[in-house]
Coordinates of N, CA, C and O in Angstrom, one line a residue:
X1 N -24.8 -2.8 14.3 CA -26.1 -2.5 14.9 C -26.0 -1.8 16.2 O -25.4 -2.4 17.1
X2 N -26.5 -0.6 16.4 CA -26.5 -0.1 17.5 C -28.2 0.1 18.6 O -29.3 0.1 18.0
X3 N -27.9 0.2 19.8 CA -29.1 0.0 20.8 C -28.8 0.9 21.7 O -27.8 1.1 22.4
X4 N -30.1 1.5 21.6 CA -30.4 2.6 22.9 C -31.0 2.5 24.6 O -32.2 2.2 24.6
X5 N -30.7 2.6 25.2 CA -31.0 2.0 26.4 C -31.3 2.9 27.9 O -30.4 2.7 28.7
X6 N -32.3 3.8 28.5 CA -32.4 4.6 29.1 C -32.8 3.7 30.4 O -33.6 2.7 30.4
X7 N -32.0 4.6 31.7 CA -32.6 3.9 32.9 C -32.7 5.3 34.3 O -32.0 6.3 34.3
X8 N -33.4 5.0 35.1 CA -33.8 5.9 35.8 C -33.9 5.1 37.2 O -34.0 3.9 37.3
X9 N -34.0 5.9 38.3 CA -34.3 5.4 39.4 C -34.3 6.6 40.5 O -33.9 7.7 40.1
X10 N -34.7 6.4 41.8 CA -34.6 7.3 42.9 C -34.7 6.3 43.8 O -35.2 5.2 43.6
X11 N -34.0 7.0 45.3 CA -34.3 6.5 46.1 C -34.3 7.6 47.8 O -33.3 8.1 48.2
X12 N -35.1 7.6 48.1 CA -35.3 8.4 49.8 C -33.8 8.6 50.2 O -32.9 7.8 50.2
X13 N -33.8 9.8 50.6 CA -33.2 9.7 51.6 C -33.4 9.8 53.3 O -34.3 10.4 53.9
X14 N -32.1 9.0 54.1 CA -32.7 9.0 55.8 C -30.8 9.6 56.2 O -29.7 9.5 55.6
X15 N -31.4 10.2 57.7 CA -29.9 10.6 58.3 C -29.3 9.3 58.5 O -29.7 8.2 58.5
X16 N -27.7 9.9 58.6 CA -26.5 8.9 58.9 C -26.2 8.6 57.5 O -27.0 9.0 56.5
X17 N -24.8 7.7 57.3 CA -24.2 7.8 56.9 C -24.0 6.3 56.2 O -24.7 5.4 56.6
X18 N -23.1 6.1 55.3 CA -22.4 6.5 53.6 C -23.6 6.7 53.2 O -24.7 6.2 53.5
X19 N -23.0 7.6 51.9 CA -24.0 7.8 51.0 C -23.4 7.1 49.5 O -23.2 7.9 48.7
X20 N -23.2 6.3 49.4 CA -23.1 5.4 48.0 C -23.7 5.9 46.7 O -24.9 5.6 46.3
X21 N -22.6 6.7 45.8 CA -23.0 7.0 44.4 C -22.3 6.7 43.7 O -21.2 6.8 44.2
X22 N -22.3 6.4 42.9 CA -21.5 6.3 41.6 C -20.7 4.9 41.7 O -19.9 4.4 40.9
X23 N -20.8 4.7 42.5 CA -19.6 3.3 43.1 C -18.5 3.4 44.6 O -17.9 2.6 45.2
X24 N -18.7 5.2 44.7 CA -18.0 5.4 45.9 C -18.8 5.8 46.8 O -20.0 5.8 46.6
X25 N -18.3 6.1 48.2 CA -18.6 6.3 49.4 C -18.6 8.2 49.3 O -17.4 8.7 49.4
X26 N -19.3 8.9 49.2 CA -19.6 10.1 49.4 C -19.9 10.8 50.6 O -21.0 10.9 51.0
X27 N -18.5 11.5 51.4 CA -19.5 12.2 52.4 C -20.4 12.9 52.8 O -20.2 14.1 52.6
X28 N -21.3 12.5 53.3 CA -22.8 13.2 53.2 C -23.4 12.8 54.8 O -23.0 11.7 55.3
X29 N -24.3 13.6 55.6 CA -25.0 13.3 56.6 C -26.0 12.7 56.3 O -26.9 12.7 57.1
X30 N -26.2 12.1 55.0 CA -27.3 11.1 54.9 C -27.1 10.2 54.0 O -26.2 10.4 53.1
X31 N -27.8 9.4 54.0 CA -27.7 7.8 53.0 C -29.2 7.4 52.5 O -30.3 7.4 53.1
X32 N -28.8 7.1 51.2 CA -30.1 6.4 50.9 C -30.7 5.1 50.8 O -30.1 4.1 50.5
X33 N -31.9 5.4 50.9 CA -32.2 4.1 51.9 C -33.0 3.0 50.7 O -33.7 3.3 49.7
X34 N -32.6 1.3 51.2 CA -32.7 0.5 49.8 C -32.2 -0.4 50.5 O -31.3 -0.4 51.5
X35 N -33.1 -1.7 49.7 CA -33.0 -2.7 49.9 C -31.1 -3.4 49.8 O -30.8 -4.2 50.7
X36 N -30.3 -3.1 48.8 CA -29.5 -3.0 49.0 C -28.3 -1.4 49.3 O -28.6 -0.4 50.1
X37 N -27.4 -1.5 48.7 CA -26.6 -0.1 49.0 C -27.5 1.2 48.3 O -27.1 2.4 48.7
X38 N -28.7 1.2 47.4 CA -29.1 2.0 47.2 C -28.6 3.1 46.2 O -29.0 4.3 46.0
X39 N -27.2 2.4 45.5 CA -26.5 3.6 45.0 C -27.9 3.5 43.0 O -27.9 2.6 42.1
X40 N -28.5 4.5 43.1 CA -29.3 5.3 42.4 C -28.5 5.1 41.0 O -29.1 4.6 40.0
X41 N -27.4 5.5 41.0 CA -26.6 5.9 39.5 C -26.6 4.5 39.1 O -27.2 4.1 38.1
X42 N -25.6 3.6 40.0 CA -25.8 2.0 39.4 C -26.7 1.3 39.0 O -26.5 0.3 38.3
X43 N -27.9 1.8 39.4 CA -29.3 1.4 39.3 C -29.8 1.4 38.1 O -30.2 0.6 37.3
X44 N -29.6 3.0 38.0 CA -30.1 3.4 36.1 C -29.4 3.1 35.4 O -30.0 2.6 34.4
X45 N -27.6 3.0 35.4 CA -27.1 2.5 34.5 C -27.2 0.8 34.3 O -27.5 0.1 33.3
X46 N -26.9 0.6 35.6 CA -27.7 -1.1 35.4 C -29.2 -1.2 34.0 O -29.1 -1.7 32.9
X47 N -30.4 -0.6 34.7 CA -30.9 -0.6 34.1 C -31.0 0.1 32.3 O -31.6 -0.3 31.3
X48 N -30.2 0.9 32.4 CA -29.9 1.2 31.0 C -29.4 0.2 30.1 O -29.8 0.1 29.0
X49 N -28.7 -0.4 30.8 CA -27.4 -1.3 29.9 C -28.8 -2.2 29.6 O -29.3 -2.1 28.5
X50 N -29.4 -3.2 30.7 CA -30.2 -4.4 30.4 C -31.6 -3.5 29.0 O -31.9 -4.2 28.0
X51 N -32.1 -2.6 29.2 CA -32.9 -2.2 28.6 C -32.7 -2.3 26.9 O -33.4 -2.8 26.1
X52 N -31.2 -1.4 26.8 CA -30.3 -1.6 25.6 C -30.5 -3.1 24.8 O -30.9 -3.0 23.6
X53 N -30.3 -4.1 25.3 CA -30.1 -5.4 25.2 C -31.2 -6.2 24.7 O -31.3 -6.8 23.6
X54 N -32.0 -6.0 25.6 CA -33.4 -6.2 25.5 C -33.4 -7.0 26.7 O -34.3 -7.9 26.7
X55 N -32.7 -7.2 27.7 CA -33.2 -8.1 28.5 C -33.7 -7.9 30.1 O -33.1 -6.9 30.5
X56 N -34.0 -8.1 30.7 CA -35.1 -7.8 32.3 C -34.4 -7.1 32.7 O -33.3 -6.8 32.3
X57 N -35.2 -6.8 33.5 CA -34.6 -5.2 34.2 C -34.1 -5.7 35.8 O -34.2 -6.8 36.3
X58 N -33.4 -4.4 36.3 CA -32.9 -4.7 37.6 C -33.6 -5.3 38.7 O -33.0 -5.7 39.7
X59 N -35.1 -5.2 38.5 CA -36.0 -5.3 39.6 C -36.4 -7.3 39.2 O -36.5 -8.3 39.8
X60 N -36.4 -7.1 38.3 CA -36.6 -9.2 37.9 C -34.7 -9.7 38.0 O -34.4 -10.7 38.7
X61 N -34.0 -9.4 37.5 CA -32.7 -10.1 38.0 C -32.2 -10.0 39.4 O -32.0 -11.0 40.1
X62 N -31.9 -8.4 40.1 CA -32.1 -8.7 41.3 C -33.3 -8.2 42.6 O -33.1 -7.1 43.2
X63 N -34.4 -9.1 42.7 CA -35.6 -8.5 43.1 C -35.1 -8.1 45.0 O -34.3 -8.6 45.8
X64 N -36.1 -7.0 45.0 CA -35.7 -6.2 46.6 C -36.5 -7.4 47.6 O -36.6 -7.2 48.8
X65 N -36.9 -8.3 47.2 CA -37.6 -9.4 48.3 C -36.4 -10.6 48.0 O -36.8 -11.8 47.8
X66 N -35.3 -10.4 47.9 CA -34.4 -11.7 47.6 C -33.2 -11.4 48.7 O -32.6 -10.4 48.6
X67 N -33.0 -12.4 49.7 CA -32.0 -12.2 50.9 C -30.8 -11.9 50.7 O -30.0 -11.3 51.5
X68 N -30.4 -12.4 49.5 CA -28.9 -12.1 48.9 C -28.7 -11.0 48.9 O -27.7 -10.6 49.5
X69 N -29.4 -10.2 48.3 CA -29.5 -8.8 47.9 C -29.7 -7.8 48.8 O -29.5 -6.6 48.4
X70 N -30.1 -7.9 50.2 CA -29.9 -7.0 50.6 C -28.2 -6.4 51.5 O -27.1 -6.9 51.6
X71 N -28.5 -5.4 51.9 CA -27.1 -4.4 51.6 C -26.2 -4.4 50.5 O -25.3 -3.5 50.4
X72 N -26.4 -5.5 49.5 CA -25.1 -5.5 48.7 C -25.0 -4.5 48.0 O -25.8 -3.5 48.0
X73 N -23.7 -4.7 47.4 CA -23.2 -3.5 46.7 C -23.4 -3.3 45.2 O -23.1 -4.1 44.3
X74 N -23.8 -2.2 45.2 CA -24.8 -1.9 43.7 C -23.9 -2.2 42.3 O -24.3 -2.4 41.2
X75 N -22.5 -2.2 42.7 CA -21.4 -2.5 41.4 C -21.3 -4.3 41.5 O -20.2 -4.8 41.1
X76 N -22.0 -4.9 41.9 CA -22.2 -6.0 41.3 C -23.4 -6.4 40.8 O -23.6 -7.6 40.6
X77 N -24.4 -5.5 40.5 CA -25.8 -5.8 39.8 C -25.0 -5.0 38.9 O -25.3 -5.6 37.9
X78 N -24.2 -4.2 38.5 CA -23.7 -3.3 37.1 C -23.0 -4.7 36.6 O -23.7 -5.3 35.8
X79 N -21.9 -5.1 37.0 CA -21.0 -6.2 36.4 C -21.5 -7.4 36.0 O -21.2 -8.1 35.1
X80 N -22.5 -7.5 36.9 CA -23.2 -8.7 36.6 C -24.3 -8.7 35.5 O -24.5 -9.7 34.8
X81 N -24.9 -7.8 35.4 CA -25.4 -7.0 33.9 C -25.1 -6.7 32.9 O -25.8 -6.5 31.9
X82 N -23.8 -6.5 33.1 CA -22.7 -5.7 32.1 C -22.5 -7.7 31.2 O -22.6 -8.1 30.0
X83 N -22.2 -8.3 32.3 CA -21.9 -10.0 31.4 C -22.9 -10.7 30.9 O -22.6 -11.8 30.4
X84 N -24.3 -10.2 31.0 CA -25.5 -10.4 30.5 C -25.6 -9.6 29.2 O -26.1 -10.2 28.2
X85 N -25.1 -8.5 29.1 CA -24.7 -7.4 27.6 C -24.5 -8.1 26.9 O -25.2 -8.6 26.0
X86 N -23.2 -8.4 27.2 CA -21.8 -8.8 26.6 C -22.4 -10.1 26.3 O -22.2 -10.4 25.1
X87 N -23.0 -10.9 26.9 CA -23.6 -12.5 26.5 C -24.4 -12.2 25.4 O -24.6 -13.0 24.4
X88 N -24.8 -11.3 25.5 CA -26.2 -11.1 24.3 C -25.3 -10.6 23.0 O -26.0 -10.6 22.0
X89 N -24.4 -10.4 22.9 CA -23.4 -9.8 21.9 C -23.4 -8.4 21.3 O -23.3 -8.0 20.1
X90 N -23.5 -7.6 23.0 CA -22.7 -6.5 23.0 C -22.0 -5.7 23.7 O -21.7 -6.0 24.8
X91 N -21.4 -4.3 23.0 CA -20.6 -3.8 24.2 C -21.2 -2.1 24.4 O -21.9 -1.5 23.6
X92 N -20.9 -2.0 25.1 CA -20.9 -0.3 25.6 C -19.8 0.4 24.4 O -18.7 -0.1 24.0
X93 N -20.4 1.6 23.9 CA -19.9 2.4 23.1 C -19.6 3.9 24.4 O -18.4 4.3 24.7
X94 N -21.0 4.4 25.0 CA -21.0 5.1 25.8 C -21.8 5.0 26.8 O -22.5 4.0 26.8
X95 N -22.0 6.0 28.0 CA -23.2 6.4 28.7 C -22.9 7.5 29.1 O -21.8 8.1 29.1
X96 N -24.2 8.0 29.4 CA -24.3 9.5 29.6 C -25.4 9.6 31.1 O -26.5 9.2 31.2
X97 N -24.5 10.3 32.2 CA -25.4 10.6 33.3 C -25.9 11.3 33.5 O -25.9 12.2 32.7
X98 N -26.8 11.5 34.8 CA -27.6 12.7 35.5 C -28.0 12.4 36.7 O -28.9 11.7 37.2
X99 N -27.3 12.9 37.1 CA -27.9 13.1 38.8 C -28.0 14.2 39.7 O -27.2 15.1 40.0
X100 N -29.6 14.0 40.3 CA -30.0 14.8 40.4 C -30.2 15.0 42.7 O -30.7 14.3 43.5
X101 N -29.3 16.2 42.7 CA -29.0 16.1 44.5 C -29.1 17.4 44.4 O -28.8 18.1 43.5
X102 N -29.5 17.8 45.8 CA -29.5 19.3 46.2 C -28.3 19.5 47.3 O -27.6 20.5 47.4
X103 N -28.4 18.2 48.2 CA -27.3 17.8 48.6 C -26.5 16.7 48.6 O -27.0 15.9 47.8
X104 N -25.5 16.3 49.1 CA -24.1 17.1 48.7 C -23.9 17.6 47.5 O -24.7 17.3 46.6
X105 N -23.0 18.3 47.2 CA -22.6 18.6 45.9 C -21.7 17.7 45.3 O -20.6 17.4 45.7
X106 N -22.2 17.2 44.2 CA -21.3 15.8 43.4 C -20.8 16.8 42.6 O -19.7 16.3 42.8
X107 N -20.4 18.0 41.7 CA -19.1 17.8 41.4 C -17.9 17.2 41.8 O -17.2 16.5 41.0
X108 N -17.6 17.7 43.2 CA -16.2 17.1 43.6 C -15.7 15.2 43.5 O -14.6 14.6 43.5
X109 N -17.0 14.9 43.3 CA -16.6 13.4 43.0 C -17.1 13.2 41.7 O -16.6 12.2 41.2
X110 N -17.7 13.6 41.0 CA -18.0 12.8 39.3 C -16.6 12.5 38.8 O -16.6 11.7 37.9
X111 N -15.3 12.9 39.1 CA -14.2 12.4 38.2 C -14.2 10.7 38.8 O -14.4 9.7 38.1
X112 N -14.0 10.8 40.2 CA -13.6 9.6 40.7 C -14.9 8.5 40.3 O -14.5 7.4 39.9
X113 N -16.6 8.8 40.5 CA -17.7 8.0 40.2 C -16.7 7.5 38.3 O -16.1 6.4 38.1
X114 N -16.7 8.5 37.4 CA -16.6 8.3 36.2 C -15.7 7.0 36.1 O -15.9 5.9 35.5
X115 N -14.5 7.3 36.9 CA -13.0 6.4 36.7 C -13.8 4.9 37.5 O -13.5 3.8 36.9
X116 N -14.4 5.0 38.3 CA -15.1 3.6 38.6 C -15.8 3.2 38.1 O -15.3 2.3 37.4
X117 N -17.1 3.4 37.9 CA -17.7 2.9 36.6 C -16.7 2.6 35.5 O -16.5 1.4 35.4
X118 N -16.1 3.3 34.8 CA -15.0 2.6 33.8 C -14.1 1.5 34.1 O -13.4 0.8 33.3
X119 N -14.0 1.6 35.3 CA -13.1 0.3 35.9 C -14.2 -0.8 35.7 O -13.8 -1.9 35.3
X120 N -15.5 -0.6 36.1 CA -15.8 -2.1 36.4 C -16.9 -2.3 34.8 O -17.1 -3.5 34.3
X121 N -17.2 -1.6 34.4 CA -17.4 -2.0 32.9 C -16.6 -2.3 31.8 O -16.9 -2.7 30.7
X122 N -14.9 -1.9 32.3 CA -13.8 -2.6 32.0 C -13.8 -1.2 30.5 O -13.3 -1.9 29.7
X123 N -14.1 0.2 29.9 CA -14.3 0.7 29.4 C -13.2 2.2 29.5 O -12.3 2.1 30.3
X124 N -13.3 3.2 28.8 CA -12.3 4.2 28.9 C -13.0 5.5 29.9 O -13.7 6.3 29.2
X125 N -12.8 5.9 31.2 CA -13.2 7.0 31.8 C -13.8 7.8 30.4 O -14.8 7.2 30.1
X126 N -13.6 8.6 29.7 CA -13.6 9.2 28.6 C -15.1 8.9 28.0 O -15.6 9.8 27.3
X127 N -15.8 7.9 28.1 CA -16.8 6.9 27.3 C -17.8 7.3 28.6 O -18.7 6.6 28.2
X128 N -18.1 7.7 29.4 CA -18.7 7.8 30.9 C -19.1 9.3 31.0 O -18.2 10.0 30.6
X129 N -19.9 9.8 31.2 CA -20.6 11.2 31.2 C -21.4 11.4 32.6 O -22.3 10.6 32.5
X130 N -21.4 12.0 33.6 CA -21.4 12.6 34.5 C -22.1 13.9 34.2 O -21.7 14.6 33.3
X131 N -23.2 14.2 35.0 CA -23.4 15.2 35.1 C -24.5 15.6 36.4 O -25.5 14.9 36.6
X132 N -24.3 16.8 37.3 CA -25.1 16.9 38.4 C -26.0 18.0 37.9 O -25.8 18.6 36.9
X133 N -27.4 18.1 39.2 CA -28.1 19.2 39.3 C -28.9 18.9 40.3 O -29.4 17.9 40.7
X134 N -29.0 20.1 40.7 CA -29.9 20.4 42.1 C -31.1 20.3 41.6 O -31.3 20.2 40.4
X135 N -32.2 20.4 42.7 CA -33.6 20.5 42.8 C -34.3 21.6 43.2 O -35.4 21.7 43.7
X136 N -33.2 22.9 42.7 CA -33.7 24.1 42.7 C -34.7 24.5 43.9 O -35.6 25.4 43.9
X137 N -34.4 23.4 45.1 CA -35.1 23.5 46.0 C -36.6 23.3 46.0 O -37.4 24.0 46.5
X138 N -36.9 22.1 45.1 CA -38.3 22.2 44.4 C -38.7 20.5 44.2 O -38.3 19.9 43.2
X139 N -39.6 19.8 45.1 CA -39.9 18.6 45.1 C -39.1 17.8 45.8 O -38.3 18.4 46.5
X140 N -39.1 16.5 45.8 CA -38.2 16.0 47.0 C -36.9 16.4 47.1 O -36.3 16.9 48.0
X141 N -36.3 15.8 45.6 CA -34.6 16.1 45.6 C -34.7 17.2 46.3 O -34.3 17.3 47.5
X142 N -35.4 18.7 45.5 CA -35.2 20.1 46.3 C -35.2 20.4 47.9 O -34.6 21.3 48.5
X143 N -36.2 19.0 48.5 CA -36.2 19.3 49.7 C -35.2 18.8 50.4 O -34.9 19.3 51.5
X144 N -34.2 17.5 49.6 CA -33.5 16.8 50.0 C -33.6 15.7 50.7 O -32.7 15.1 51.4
X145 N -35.5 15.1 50.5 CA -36.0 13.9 51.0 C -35.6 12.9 50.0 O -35.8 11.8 50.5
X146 N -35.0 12.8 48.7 CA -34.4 12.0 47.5 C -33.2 12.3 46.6 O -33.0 13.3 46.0
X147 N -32.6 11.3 46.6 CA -31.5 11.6 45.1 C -32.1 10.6 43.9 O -32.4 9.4 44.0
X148 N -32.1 11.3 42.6 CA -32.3 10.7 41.7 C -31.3 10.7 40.7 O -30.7 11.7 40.4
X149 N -31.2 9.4 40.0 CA -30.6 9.6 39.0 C -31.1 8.8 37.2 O -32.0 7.9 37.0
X150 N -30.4 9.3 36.3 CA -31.0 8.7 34.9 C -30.1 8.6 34.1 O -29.3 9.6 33.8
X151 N -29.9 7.5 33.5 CA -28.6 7.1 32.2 C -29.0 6.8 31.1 O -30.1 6.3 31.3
X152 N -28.8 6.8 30.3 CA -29.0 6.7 28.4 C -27.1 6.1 28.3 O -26.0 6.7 28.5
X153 N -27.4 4.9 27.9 CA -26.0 4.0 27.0 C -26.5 3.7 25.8 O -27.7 3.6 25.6
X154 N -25.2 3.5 24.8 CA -25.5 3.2 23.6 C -24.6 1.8 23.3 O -23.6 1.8 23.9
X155 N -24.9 1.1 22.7 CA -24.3 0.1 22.8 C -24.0 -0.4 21.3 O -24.7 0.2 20.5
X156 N -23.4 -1.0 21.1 CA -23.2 -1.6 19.6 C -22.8 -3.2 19.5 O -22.0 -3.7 20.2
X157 N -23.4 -4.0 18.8 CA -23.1 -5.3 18.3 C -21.6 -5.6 18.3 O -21.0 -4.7 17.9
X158 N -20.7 -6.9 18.8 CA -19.7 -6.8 18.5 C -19.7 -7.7 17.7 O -20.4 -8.7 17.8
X159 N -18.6 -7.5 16.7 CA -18.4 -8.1 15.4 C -17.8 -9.5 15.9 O -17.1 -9.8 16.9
X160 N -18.5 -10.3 14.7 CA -18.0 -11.6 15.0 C -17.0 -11.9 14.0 O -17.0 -11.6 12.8
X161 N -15.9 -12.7 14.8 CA -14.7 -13.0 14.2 C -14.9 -13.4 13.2 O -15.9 -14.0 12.9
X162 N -14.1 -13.2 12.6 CA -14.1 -14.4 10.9 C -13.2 -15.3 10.6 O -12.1 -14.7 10.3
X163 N -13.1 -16.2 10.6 CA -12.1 -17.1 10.2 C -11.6 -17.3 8.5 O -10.7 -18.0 8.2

C-alpha cells in the first residue's frame, strides 16, 4: 500500500544571518525568521511525511507557542516525524522538492541539503529530489521578503515479517 503526502510552508525573511535550509547553514545576508530555526524545506517535508501517514501536522506536534521549540533545530521535528511514520508502519520510498528563493542561489547547496536529509531519514541521497526557483522577481519570494518551500513523499507500508 502506498500513501501520498504533500507539504508546504514559507517563512519571512529579516537581515543577518544563518539562513537554515535544507538542514544546512547557507550563506546568505538574511535569515528566516520562526519560532524555531525556520528552516522551510524541513517544515514541508516534515509535514509531508506526517500528512502521508495520516497523522497531525507540524503545527499540533510541535506548536510555535511551546518553549521547547523555540530556536530549535528543524531536523529534529523531521526525525522525530520520520519515527511517528515508521511507528504507523511506514517508510519513505521518495520525496520530491521545491524551493522557491530569489536569493541566494541554492543550486550550489541542493547536493549537500539532499545528502542531509538522507542522512537523517536514514534513506539513499538518490531517493531525495531538490529542486530551486526564483520568484521571477514577482511577489514576496520575487522581492525577497520570503523563502518558500513544498514537498510531495511517497511512502509505502512495510511488510510484515512472517514467521
Amino acid at each position: 500500500m502506498y500513501r501520498i503526502g504533500l507539504g508546504d510552508d514559507t517563512h519571512r525573511t529579516a537581515p543577518g544571518g544563518p539562513l537554515v535550509l535544507g538542514g544546512i547553514e547557507v550563506p546568505h545576508d538574511q535569515h528566516l525568521v520562526g519560532h524555531s530555526d525556520a528552516d522551510v524545506l524541513l517544515h514541508a517535508l516534515t509535514d509531508a511525511l506526517l500528512g502521508a501517514a495520516g497523522l497531525p501536522d507540524i503545527g499540533q506536534l510541535f506548536p510555535n507557542t511551546a518553549d521547547e521549540n523555540r530556536g530549535r533545530d528543524s531536523a529534529e521535528f523531521l526525525t522525530a516525524a520520520y519515527a511517528k511514520v515508521t511507528e504507523a508502519g511506514y517508510q519513505l520510498v521518495n520525496a520530491d522538492c521545491v524551493i522557491a528563493a530569489q536569493r541566494p542561489k541554492i543550486s550550489p547547496f541542493k547536493d549537500a541539503m539532499r545528502h542531509r536529509i538522507a542522512g537523517l531519514l536514514r534513506v539513499n541521497p538518490l531517493d531525495i529530489g531538490i529542486k530551486a526557483k526564483t520568484g521571477e522577481e514577482v511577489g514576496p519570494v520575487g522581492r525577497c521578503e520570503s523563502i518558500e518551500a513544498r514537498a510531495v513523499v511517497l511512502l509505502e507500508k512495510i511488510p510484515k515479517a512472517t514467521s
